[in-house]
PDB file of C-alpha atoms in Angstrom:
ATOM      1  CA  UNK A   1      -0.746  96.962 165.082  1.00 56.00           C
ATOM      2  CA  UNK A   2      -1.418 100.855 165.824  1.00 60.00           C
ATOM      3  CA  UNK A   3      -4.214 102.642 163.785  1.00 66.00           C
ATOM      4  CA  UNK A   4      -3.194 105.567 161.821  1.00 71.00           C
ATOM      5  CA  UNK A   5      -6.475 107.087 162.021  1.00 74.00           C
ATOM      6  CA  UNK A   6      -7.496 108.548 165.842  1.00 84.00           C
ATOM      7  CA  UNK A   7     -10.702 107.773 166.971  1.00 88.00           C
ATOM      8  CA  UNK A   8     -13.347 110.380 165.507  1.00 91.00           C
ATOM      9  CA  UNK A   9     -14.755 111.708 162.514  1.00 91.00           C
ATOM     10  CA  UNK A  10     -12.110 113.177 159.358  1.00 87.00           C
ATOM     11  CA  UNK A  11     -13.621 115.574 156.573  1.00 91.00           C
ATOM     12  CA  UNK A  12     -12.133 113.856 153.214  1.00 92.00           C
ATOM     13  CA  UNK A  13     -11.239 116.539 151.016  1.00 92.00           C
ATOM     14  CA  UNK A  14     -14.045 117.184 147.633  1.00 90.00           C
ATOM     15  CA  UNK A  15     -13.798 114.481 145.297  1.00 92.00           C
ATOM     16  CA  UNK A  16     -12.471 111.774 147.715  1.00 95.00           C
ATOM     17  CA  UNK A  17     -14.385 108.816 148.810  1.00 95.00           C
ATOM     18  CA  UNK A  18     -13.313 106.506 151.594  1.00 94.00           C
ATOM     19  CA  UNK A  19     -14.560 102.990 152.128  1.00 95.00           C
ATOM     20  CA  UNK A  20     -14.071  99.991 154.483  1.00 96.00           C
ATOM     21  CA  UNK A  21     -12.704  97.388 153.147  1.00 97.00           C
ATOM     22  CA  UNK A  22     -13.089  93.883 154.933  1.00 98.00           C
ATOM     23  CA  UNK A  23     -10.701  91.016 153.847  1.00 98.00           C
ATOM     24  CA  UNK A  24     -11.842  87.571 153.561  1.00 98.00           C
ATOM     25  CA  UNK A  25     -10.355  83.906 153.684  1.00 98.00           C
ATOM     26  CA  UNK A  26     -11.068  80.554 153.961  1.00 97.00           C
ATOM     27  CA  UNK A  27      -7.772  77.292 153.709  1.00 96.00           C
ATOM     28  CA  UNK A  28     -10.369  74.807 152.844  1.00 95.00           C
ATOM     29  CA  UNK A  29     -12.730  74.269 150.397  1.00 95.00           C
ATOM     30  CA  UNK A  30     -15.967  74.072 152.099  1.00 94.00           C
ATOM     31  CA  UNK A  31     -18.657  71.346 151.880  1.00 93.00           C
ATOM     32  CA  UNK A  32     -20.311  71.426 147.901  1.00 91.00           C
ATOM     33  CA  UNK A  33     -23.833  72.296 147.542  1.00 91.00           C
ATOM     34  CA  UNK A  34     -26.062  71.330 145.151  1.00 91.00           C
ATOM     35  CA  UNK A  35     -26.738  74.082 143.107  1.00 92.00           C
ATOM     36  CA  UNK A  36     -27.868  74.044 139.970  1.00 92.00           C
ATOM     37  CA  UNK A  37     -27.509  76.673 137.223  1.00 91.00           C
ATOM     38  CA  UNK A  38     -30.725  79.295 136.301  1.00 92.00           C
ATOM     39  CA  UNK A  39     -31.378  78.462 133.156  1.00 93.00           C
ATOM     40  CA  UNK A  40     -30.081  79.302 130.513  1.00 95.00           C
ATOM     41  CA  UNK A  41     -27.238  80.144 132.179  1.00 96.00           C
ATOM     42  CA  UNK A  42     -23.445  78.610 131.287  1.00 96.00           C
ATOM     43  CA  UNK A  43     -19.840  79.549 132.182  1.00 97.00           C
ATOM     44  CA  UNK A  44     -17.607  80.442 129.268  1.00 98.00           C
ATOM     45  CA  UNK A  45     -13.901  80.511 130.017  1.00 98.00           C
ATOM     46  CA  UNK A  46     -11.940  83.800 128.812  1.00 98.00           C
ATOM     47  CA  UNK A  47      -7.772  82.776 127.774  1.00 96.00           C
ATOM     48  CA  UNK A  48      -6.704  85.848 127.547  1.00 95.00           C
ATOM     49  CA  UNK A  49      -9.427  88.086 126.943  1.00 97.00           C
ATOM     50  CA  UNK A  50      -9.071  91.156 124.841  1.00 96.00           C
ATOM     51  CA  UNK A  51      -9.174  93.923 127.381  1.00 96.00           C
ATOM     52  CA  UNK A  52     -11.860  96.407 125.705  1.00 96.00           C
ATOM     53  CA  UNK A  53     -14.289  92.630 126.224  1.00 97.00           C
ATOM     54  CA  UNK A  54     -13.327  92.666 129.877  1.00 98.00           C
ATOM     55  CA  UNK A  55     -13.602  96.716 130.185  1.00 97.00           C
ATOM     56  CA  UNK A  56     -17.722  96.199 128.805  1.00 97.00           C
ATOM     57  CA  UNK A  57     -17.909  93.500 131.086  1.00 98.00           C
ATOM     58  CA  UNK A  58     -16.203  95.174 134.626  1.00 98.00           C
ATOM     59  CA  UNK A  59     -18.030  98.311 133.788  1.00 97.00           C
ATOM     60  CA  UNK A  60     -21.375  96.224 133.139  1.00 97.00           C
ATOM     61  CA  UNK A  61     -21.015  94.593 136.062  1.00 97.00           C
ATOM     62  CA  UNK A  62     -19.591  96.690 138.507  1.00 96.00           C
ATOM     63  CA  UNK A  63     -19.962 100.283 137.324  1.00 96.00           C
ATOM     64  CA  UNK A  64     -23.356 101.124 139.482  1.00 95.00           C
ATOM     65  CA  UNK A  65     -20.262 100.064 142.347  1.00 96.00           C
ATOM     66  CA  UNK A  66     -17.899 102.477 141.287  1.00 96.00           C
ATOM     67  CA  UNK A  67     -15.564  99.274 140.453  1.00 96.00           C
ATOM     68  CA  UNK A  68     -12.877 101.694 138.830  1.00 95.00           C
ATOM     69  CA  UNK A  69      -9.178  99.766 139.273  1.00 94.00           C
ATOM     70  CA  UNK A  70      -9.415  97.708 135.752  1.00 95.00           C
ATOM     71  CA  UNK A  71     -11.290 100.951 134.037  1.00 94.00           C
ATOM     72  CA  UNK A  72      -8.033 103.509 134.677  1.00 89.00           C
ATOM     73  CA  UNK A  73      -5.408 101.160 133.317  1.00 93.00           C
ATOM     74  CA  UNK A  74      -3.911 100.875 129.796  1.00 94.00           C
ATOM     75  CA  UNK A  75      -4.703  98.185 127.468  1.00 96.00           C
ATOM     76  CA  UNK A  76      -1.065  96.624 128.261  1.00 97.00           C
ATOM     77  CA  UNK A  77      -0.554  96.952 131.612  1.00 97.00           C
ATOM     78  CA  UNK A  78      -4.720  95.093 131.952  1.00 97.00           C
ATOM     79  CA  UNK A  79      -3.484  92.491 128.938  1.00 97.00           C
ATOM     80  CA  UNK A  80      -0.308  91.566 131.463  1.00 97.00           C
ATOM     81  CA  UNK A  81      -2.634  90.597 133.682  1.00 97.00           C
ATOM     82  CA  UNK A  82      -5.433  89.248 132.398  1.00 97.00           C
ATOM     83  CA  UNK A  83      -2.808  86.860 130.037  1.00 97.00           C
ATOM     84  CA  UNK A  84      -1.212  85.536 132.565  1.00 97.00           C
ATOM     85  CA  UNK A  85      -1.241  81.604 132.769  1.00 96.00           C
ATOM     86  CA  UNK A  86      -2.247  81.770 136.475  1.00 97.00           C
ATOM     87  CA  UNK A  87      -5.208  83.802 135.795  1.00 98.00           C
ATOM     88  CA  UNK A  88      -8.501  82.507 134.782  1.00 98.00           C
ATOM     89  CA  UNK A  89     -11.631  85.342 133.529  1.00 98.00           C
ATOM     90  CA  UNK A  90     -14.783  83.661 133.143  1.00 98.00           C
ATOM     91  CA  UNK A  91     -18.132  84.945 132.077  1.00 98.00           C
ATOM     92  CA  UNK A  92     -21.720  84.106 132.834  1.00 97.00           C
ATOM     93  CA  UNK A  93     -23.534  84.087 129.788  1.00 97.00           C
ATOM     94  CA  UNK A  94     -27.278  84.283 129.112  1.00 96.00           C
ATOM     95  CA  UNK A  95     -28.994  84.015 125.857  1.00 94.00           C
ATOM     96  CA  UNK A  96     -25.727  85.508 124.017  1.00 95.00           C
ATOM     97  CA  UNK A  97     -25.164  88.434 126.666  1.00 96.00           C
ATOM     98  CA  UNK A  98     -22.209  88.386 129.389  1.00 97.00           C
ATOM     99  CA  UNK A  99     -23.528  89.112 132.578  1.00 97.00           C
ATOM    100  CA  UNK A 100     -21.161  87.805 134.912  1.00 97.00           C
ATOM    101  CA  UNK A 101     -17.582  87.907 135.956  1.00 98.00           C
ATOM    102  CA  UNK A 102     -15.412  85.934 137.584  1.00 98.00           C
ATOM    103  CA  UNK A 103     -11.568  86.378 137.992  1.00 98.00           C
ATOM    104  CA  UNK A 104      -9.024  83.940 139.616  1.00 98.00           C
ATOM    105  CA  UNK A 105      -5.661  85.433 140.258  1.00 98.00           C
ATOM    106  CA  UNK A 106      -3.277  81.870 141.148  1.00 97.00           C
ATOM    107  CA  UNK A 107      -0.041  83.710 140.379  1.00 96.00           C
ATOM    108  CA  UNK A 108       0.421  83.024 144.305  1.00 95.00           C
ATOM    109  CA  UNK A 109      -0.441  79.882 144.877  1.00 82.00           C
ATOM    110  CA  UNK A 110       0.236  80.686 148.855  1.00 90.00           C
ATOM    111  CA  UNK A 111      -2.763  83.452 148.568  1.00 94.00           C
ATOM    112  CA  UNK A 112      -5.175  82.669 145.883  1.00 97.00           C
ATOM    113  CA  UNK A 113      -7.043  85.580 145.084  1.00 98.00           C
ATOM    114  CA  UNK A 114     -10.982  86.071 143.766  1.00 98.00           C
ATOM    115  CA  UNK A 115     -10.004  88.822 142.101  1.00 98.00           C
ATOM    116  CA  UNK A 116     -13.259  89.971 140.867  1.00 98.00           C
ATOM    117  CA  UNK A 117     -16.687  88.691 141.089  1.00 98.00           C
ATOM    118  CA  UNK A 118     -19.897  89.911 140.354  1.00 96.00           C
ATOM    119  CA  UNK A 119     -23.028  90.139 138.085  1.00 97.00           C
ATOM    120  CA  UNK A 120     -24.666  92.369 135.348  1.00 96.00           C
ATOM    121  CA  UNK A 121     -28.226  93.728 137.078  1.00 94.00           C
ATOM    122  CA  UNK A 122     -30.287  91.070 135.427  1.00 93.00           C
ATOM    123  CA  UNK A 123     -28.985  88.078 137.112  1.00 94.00           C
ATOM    124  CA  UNK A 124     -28.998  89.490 140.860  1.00 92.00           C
ATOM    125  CA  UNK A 125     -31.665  87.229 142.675  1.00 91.00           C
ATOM    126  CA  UNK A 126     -31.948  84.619 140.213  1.00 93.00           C
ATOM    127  CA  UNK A 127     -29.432  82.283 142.212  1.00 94.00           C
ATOM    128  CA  UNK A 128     -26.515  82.763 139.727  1.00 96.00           C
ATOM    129  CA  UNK A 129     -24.484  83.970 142.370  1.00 96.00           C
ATOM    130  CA  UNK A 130     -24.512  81.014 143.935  1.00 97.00           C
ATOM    131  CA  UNK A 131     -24.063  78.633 141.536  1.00 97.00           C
ATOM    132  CA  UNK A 132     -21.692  81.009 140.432  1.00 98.00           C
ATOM    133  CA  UNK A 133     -19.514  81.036 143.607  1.00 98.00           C
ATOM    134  CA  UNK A 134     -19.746  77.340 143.225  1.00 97.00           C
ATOM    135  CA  UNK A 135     -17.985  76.923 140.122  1.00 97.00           C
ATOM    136  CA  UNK A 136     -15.031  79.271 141.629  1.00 98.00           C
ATOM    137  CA  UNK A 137     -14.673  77.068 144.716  1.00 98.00           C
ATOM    138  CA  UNK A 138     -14.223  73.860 142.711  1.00 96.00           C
ATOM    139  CA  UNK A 139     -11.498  75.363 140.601  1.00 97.00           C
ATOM    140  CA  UNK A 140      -9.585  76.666 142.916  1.00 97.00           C
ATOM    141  CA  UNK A 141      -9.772  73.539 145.484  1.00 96.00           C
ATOM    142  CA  UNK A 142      -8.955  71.642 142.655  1.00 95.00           C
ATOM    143  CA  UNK A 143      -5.323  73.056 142.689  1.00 94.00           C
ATOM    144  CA  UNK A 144      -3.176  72.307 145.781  1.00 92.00           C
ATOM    145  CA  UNK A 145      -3.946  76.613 147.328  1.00 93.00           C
ATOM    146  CA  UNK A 146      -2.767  77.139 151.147  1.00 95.00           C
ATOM    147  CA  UNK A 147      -5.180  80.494 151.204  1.00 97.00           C
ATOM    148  CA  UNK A 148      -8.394  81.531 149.092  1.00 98.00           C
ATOM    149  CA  UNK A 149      -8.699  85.328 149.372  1.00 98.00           C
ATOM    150  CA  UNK A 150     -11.275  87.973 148.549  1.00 98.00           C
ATOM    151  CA  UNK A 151     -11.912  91.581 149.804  1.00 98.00           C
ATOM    152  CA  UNK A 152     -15.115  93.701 149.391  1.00 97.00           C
ATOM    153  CA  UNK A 153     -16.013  97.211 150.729  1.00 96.00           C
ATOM    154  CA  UNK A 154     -18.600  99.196 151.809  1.00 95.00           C
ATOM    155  CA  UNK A 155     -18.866 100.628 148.213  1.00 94.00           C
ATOM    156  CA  UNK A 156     -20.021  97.391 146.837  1.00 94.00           C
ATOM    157  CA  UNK A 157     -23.445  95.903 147.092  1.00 92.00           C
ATOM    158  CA  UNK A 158     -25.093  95.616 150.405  1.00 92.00           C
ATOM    159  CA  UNK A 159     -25.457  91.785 150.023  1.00 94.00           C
ATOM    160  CA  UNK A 160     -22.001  91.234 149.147  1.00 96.00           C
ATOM    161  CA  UNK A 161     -20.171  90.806 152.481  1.00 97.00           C
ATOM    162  CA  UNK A 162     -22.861  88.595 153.803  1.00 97.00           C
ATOM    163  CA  UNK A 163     -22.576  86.339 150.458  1.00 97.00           C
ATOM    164  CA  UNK A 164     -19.478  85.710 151.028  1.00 98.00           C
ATOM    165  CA  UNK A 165     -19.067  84.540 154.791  1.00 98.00           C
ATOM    166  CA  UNK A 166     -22.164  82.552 153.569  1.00 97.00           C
ATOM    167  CA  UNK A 167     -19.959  81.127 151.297  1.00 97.00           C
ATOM    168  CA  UNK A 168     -17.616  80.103 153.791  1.00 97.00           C
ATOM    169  CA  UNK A 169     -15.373  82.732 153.668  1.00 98.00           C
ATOM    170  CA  UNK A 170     -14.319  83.649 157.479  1.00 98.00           C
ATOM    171  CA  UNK A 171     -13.244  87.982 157.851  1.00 98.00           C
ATOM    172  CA  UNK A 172      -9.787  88.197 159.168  1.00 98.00           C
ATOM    173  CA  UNK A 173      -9.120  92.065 158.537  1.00 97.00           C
ATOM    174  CA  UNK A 174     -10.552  95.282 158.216  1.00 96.00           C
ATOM    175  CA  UNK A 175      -8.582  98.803 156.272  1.00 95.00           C
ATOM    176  CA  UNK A 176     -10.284 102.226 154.479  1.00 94.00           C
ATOM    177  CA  UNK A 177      -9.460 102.866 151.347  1.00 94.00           C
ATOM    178  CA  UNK A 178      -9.672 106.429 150.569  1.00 94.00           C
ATOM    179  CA  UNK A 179      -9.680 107.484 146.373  1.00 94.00           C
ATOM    180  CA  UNK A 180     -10.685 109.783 143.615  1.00 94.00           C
ATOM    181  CA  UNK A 181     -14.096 109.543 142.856  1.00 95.00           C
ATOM    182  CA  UNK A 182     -14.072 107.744 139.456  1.00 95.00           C
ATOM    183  CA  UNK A 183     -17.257 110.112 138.642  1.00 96.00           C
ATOM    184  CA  UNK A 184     -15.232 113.667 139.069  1.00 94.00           C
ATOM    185  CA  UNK A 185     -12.597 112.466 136.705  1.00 88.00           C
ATOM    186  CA  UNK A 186     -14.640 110.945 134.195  1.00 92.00           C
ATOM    187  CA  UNK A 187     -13.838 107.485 133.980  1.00 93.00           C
ATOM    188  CA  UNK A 188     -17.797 106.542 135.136  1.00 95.00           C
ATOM    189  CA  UNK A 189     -20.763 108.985 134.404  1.00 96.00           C
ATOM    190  CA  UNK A 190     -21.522 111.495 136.942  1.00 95.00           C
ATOM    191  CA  UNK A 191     -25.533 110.215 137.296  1.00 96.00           C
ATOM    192  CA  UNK A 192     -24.271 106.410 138.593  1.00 96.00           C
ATOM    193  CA  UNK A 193     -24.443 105.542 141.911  1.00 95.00           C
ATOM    194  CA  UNK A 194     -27.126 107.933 143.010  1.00 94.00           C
ATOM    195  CA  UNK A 195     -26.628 106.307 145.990  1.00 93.00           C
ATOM    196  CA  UNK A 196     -23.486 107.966 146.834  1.00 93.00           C
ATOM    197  CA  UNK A 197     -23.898 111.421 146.678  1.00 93.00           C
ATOM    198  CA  UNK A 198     -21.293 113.045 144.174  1.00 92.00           C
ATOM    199  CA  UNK A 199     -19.356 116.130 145.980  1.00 90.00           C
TER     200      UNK A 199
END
């Protein structure tokens, strides 16, 4: 495969951001660990969840990412999705609050996808991601899936790629993604992600 991009440094024009995106995989379900649940913590499953629930919930947990994709679509063309029979939404839920996400996209049964999966600010650290990531691998393994997917970027937290070869989850490919910055056009607030300076 021949890279589009030359070697060296490219200006991205004001308002742009790129990222690197690495792709993930793994065929089989690795060995369980014994993980148990911070407490006060449950999973509650989501058949098909109303999409301005999921919008509080993506933006909760992702917005200090610039997680964007779910935020710019239209209630039907999110409901198609997130109704589907082959897609699960779960939440992490904590005295009454949702603080955790987890989507499993099985509409390909050939490439599995974890299509999103992440948690609110007050559960980083507490081991919910773990337990968390737990709970995804036994429901997917528990279907007959050739390929479990998952992609994360150099947008996303720092922690996140690690997590998931941790997880078992081998890298097999790399791509940048370039995009609006969801900040210019007003779909997240232009004082998130301090971190990445706004241009």
């Amino acid at each position: 495969m021949t890279c589009d991009f030359p070697d060296g440094t490219h200006d991205l024009p004001p308002g742009k951001l790129a990222a690197v995106v690495t792709w993930l995989e793994m065929t089989d379900r690795p060995a369980p660990r014994d993980i148990r649940a911070p407490e006060g913590v449950e999973l509650v499953a989501h058949p098909a969840p109303a999409p301005d629930w999921y919008r509080a919930l993506y933006r909760r947990v992702g917005e200090d990412w610039l997680w964007v994709s779910r935020l710019s679509m239209g209630d039907a063309a999110l409901a198609t999705i997130l109704h589907a029979p082959e897609v699960e939404v779960y939440s992490l839920r904590k005295g009454g609050e949702d603080l955790g996400l987890l989507e499993l996209d099985f509409r390909d049964p050939d490439n599995t996808e974890l299509a999103f999966f992440g948690l609110a600010p007050e559960l980083i650290g507490t081991g919910a991601g773990r337990w968390l990531m737990e709970q995804a691998l036994a429901r997917v393994f528990a279907r007959p899936v050739r390929r479990f997917f998952v992609h994360t970027c150099t947008l996303d937290s720092p922690q996140a790629l690690a997590f998931y070869i941790r997880s078992g989850f081998t890298p097999f490919k790399r791509s940048v993604e370039i995009m609006d910055d969801p900040r210019r056009a007003g779909a997240i607030a232009p004082h998130i992600a301090p971190h990445i300076p706004l241009l």
